């Protein structure tokens, strides 16, 4: 490990640029593989690669599979992070209904997790976007209800101001 770290430092100093970034990416891959196991690491790497290549549907599927694998392996924090990433991609892609459902599920399933507040607020935001698109009373009521719930649940937190 020490030798790898020294080699990375030398690469940064002597080569830099693309090769330095590739070396760091390879070393990070080795470390995540050791931490999460080769199968879970491969699933996460593939999902990220699909996203970066613009293969959004494949990335969404990959993140869902990696989330399930992390949960099955008992790595709850990682599963939450992967599910949050998936929901964020859905939001970015303007798939507000699915994104709202996933963010709200995270907030409900893991209320004590550090991402619960932001997941709930993002879910409410998605419901607001749906309300803007649909312009129906039901959609507006769902949005207002989500905001009221957020204020009630997270009273005193800065996300309430948002």
PDB file of C-alpha atoms in Angstrom:
ATOM      1  CA  UNK A   1       0.000   0.000   0.000  1.00  0.00           C
ATOM      2  CA  UNK A   2       2.781   2.389   0.924  1.00  0.00           C
ATOM      3  CA  UNK A   3       4.589   1.642  -2.307  1.00  0.00           C
ATOM      4  CA  UNK A   4       1.400   2.279  -4.290  1.00  0.00           C
ATOM      5  CA  UNK A   5       0.913   5.625  -2.530  1.00  0.00           C
ATOM      6  CA  UNK A   6       4.534   6.616  -3.241  1.00  0.00           C
ATOM      7  CA  UNK A   7       4.138   5.579  -6.877  1.00  0.00           C
ATOM      8  CA  UNK A   8       1.005   7.707  -7.161  1.00  0.00           C
ATOM      9  CA  UNK A   9       2.839  10.708  -5.739  1.00  0.00           C
ATOM     10  CA  UNK A  10       5.668  10.202  -8.234  1.00  0.00           C
ATOM     11  CA  UNK A  11       3.182   9.866 -11.061  1.00  0.00           C
ATOM     12  CA  UNK A  12       1.550  13.151 -10.014  1.00  0.00           C
ATOM     13  CA  UNK A  13       4.907  14.904  -9.915  1.00  0.00           C
ATOM     14  CA  UNK A  14       6.549  13.414 -12.991  1.00  0.00           C
ATOM     15  CA  UNK A  15       3.728  12.627 -15.401  1.00  0.00           C
ATOM     16  CA  UNK A  16       0.561  14.401 -14.262  1.00  0.00           C
ATOM     17  CA  UNK A  17      -2.452  14.912 -16.478  1.00  0.00           C
ATOM     18  CA  UNK A  18      -4.384  12.002 -17.917  1.00  0.00           C
ATOM     19  CA  UNK A  19      -2.025   9.278 -16.717  1.00  0.00           C
ATOM     20  CA  UNK A  20      -2.029  10.575 -13.195  1.00  0.00           C
ATOM     21  CA  UNK A  21      -5.837  10.613 -13.126  1.00  0.00           C
ATOM     22  CA  UNK A  22      -5.952   7.079 -14.553  1.00  0.00           C
ATOM     23  CA  UNK A  23      -3.513   5.816 -11.924  1.00  0.00           C
ATOM     24  CA  UNK A  24      -5.596   7.369  -9.157  1.00  0.00           C
ATOM     25  CA  UNK A  25      -8.761   5.847 -10.635  1.00  0.00           C
ATOM     26  CA  UNK A  26      -7.128   2.395 -10.777  1.00  0.00           C
ATOM     27  CA  UNK A  27      -5.908   2.651  -7.196  1.00  0.00           C
ATOM     28  CA  UNK A  28      -9.353   3.799  -6.048  1.00  0.00           C
ATOM     29  CA  UNK A  29     -10.861   0.820  -7.848  1.00  0.00           C
ATOM     30  CA  UNK A  30      -8.539  -1.548  -5.979  1.00  0.00           C
ATOM     31  CA  UNK A  31      -9.455   0.038  -2.649  1.00  0.00           C
ATOM     32  CA  UNK A  32     -13.214  -0.033  -3.286  1.00  0.00           C
ATOM     33  CA  UNK A  33     -12.969  -3.625  -4.477  1.00  0.00           C
ATOM     34  CA  UNK A  34     -11.261  -4.571  -1.229  1.00  0.00           C
ATOM     35  CA  UNK A  35     -13.817  -2.622   0.803  1.00  0.00           C
ATOM     36  CA  UNK A  36     -17.042  -3.724  -0.897  1.00  0.00           C
ATOM     37  CA  UNK A  37     -16.060  -6.913  -2.657  1.00  0.00           C
ATOM     38  CA  UNK A  38     -15.390  -7.422  -6.363  1.00  0.00           C
ATOM     39  CA  UNK A  39     -19.006  -8.001  -7.445  1.00  0.00           C
ATOM     40  CA  UNK A  40     -20.464  -4.954  -5.726  1.00  0.00           C
ATOM     41  CA  UNK A  41     -17.546  -2.814  -6.845  1.00  0.00           C
ATOM     42  CA  UNK A  42     -18.002  -3.955 -10.446  1.00  0.00           C
ATOM     43  CA  UNK A  43     -21.723  -3.140 -10.304  1.00  0.00           C
ATOM     44  CA  UNK A  44     -21.006   0.343  -8.943  1.00  0.00           C
ATOM     45  CA  UNK A  45     -18.279   0.985 -11.513  1.00  0.00           C
ATOM     46  CA  UNK A  46     -20.539  -0.116 -14.370  1.00  0.00           C
ATOM     47  CA  UNK A  47     -23.417   2.071 -13.186  1.00  0.00           C
ATOM     48  CA  UNK A  48     -21.090   5.072 -12.966  1.00  0.00           C
ATOM     49  CA  UNK A  49     -19.598   4.336 -16.377  1.00  0.00           C
ATOM     50  CA  UNK A  50     -23.056   4.037 -17.937  1.00  0.00           C
ATOM     51  CA  UNK A  51     -24.055   7.374 -16.434  1.00  0.00           C
ATOM     52  CA  UNK A  52     -20.894   9.122 -17.617  1.00  0.00           C
ATOM     53  CA  UNK A  53     -21.384   7.674 -21.106  1.00  0.00           C
ATOM     54  CA  UNK A  54     -24.947   9.009 -21.238  1.00  0.00           C
ATOM     55  CA  UNK A  55     -26.593   5.584 -21.041  1.00  0.00           C
ATOM     56  CA  UNK A  56     -29.124   6.790 -18.496  1.00  0.00           C
ATOM     57  CA  UNK A  57     -31.505   3.815 -18.531  1.00  0.00           C
ATOM     58  CA  UNK A  58     -28.605   1.403 -18.102  1.00  0.00           C
ATOM     59  CA  UNK A  59     -27.207   3.574 -15.309  1.00  0.00           C
ATOM     60  CA  UNK A  60     -30.558   3.635 -13.508  1.00  0.00           C
ATOM     61  CA  UNK A  61     -30.794  -0.132 -13.760  1.00  0.00           C
ATOM     62  CA  UNK A  62     -27.193  -0.502 -12.621  1.00  0.00           C
ATOM     63  CA  UNK A  63     -27.666   1.735  -9.612  1.00  0.00           C
ATOM     64  CA  UNK A  64     -30.806  -0.194  -8.637  1.00  0.00           C
ATOM     65  CA  UNK A  65     -28.902  -3.493  -8.843  1.00  0.00           C
ATOM     66  CA  UNK A  66     -25.926  -2.100  -6.926  1.00  0.00           C
ATOM     67  CA  UNK A  67     -28.285  -0.725  -4.253  1.00  0.00           C
ATOM     68  CA  UNK A  68     -29.881  -4.140  -3.824  1.00  0.00           C
ATOM     69  CA  UNK A  69     -26.495  -5.859  -3.695  1.00  0.00           C
ATOM     70  CA  UNK A  70     -25.242  -3.405  -1.058  1.00  0.00           C
ATOM     71  CA  UNK A  71     -28.384  -3.882   1.038  1.00  0.00           C
ATOM     72  CA  UNK A  72     -28.097  -7.672   0.727  1.00  0.00           C
ATOM     73  CA  UNK A  73     -24.469  -7.439   1.861  1.00  0.00           C
ATOM     74  CA  UNK A  74     -25.534  -5.465   4.929  1.00  0.00           C
ATOM     75  CA  UNK A  75     -23.892  -2.249   3.767  1.00  0.00           C
ATOM     76  CA  UNK A  76     -26.798   0.048   4.563  1.00  0.00           C
ATOM     77  CA  UNK A  77     -24.945   3.366   4.233  1.00  0.00           C
ATOM     78  CA  UNK A  78     -23.651   2.419   0.814  1.00  0.00           C
ATOM     79  CA  UNK A  79     -27.108   1.220  -0.255  1.00  0.00           C
ATOM     80  CA  UNK A  80     -28.582   4.561   0.821  1.00  0.00           C
ATOM     81  CA  UNK A  81     -25.891   6.495  -1.051  1.00  0.00           C
ATOM     82  CA  UNK A  82     -26.477   4.469  -4.214  1.00  0.00           C
ATOM     83  CA  UNK A  83     -30.263   4.862  -3.977  1.00  0.00           C
ATOM     84  CA  UNK A  84     -29.828   8.601  -3.425  1.00  0.00           C
ATOM     85  CA  UNK A  85     -27.621   8.795  -6.501  1.00  0.00           C
ATOM     86  CA  UNK A  86     -30.249   6.934  -8.532  1.00  0.00           C
ATOM     87  CA  UNK A  87     -32.999   9.275  -7.337  1.00  0.00           C
ATOM     88  CA  UNK A  88     -30.788  12.264  -8.167  1.00  0.00           C
ATOM     89  CA  UNK A  89     -30.317  10.970 -11.700  1.00  0.00           C
ATOM     90  CA  UNK A  90     -34.085  10.625 -12.045  1.00  0.00           C
ATOM     91  CA  UNK A  91     -34.450  14.231 -10.866  1.00  0.00           C
ATOM     92  CA  UNK A  92     -31.788  15.395 -13.318  1.00  0.00           C
ATOM     93  CA  UNK A  93     -33.639  13.581 -16.093  1.00  0.00           C
ATOM     94  CA  UNK A  94     -36.894  15.301 -15.061  1.00  0.00           C
ATOM     95  CA  UNK A  95     -38.577  12.019 -14.150  1.00  0.00           C
ATOM     96  CA  UNK A  96     -40.173  13.774 -11.199  1.00  0.00           C
ATOM     97  CA  UNK A  97     -42.747  11.163 -10.243  1.00  0.00           C
ATOM     98  CA  UNK A  98     -40.212   8.350  -9.918  1.00  0.00           C
ATOM     99  CA  UNK A  99     -37.665  10.640  -8.277  1.00  0.00           C
ATOM    100  CA  UNK A 100     -40.217  11.837  -5.713  1.00  0.00           C
ATOM    101  CA  UNK A 101     -41.159   8.257  -4.877  1.00  0.00           C
ATOM    102  CA  UNK A 102     -37.538   7.207  -4.416  1.00  0.00           C
ATOM    103  CA  UNK A 103     -36.531  10.234  -2.356  1.00  0.00           C
ATOM    104  CA  UNK A 104     -39.590   9.870  -0.124  1.00  0.00           C
ATOM    105  CA  UNK A 105     -38.941   6.131   0.263  1.00  0.00           C
ATOM    106  CA  UNK A 106     -35.407   6.876   1.463  1.00  0.00           C
ATOM    107  CA  UNK A 107     -36.675   9.444   3.977  1.00  0.00           C
ATOM    108  CA  UNK A 108     -39.312   7.018   5.286  1.00  0.00           C
ATOM    109  CA  UNK A 109     -37.149   3.887   5.343  1.00  0.00           C
ATOM    110  CA  UNK A 110     -34.115   5.535   6.971  1.00  0.00           C
ATOM    111  CA  UNK A 111     -35.413   8.466   9.054  1.00  0.00           C
ATOM    112  CA  UNK A 112     -32.270   8.649  11.239  1.00  0.00           C
ATOM    113  CA  UNK A 113     -29.796   8.669   8.348  1.00  0.00           C
ATOM    114  CA  UNK A 114     -27.968  11.913   7.588  1.00  0.00           C
ATOM    115  CA  UNK A 115     -29.464  12.021   4.102  1.00  0.00           C
ATOM    116  CA  UNK A 116     -33.077  11.668   5.275  1.00  0.00           C
ATOM    117  CA  UNK A 117     -33.668  15.432   5.467  1.00  0.00           C
ATOM    118  CA  UNK A 118     -32.294  16.184   2.037  1.00  0.00           C
ATOM    119  CA  UNK A 119     -34.056  13.149   0.560  1.00  0.00           C
ATOM    120  CA  UNK A 120     -37.381  14.350   1.962  1.00  0.00           C
ATOM    121  CA  UNK A 121     -36.812  17.907   0.762  1.00  0.00           C
ATOM    122  CA  UNK A 122     -35.827  16.688  -2.706  1.00  0.00           C
ATOM    123  CA  UNK A 123     -38.927  14.497  -2.768  1.00  0.00           C
ATOM    124  CA  UNK A 124     -41.043  17.534  -1.916  1.00  0.00           C
ATOM    125  CA  UNK A 125     -39.279  19.515  -4.641  1.00  0.00           C
ATOM    126  CA  UNK A 126     -40.126  16.804  -7.172  1.00  0.00           C
ATOM    127  CA  UNK A 127     -43.762  16.897  -6.071  1.00  0.00           C
ATOM    128  CA  UNK A 128     -43.669  20.665  -6.582  1.00  0.00           C
ATOM    129  CA  UNK A 129     -42.386  20.207 -10.111  1.00  0.00           C
ATOM    130  CA  UNK A 130     -45.160  17.669 -10.757  1.00  0.00           C
ATOM    131  CA  UNK A 131     -47.655  20.179  -9.403  1.00  0.00           C
ATOM    132  CA  UNK A 132     -46.319  22.847 -11.761  1.00  0.00           C
ATOM    133  CA  UNK A 133     -46.669  20.489 -14.717  1.00  0.00           C
ATOM    134  CA  UNK A 134     -50.058  18.987 -13.885  1.00  0.00           C
ATOM    135  CA  UNK A 135     -51.722  22.090 -12.432  1.00  0.00           C
ATOM    136  CA  UNK A 136     -54.285  19.929 -10.628  1.00  0.00           C
ATOM    137  CA  UNK A 137     -55.630  20.329  -7.135  1.00  0.00           C
ATOM    138  CA  UNK A 138     -54.491  16.836  -6.162  1.00  0.00           C
ATOM    139  CA  UNK A 139     -50.923  17.476  -7.296  1.00  0.00           C
ATOM    140  CA  UNK A 140     -50.830  20.815  -5.466  1.00  0.00           C
ATOM    141  CA  UNK A 141     -52.208  19.200  -2.290  1.00  0.00           C
ATOM    142  CA  UNK A 142     -49.560  16.464  -2.428  1.00  0.00           C
ATOM    143  CA  UNK A 143     -46.856  19.120  -2.724  1.00  0.00           C
ATOM    144  CA  UNK A 144     -48.205  21.208   0.154  1.00  0.00           C
ATOM    145  CA  UNK A 145     -48.601  18.090   2.306  1.00  0.00           C
ATOM    146  CA  UNK A 146     -44.969  17.130   1.668  1.00  0.00           C
ATOM    147  CA  UNK A 147     -43.794  20.619   2.620  1.00  0.00           C
ATOM    148  CA  UNK A 148     -45.896  20.590   5.787  1.00  0.00           C
ATOM    149  CA  UNK A 149     -44.484  17.162   6.700  1.00  0.00           C
ATOM    150  CA  UNK A 150     -40.968  18.442   6.153  1.00  0.00           C
ATOM    151  CA  UNK A 151     -41.529  21.396   8.455  1.00  0.00           C
ATOM    152  CA  UNK A 152     -43.052  19.150  11.100  1.00  0.00           C
ATOM    153  CA  UNK A 153     -40.397  16.408  10.935  1.00  0.00           C
ATOM    154  CA  UNK A 154     -37.325  18.562  10.683  1.00  0.00           C
ATOM    155  CA  UNK A 155     -38.328  21.551  12.797  1.00  0.00           C
ATOM    156  CA  UNK A 156     -35.321  23.628  13.682  1.00  0.00           C
ATOM    157  CA  UNK A 157     -33.151  22.309  10.842  1.00  0.00           C
ATOM    158  CA  UNK A 158     -31.916  24.669   8.127  1.00  0.00           C
ATOM    159  CA  UNK A 159     -33.681  22.592   5.444  1.00  0.00           C
ATOM    160  CA  UNK A 160     -36.996  23.928   6.785  1.00  0.00           C
ATOM    161  CA  UNK A 161     -35.996  27.375   5.532  1.00  0.00           C
ATOM    162  CA  UNK A 162     -35.425  25.929   2.078  1.00  0.00           C
TER     163      UNK A 162
END
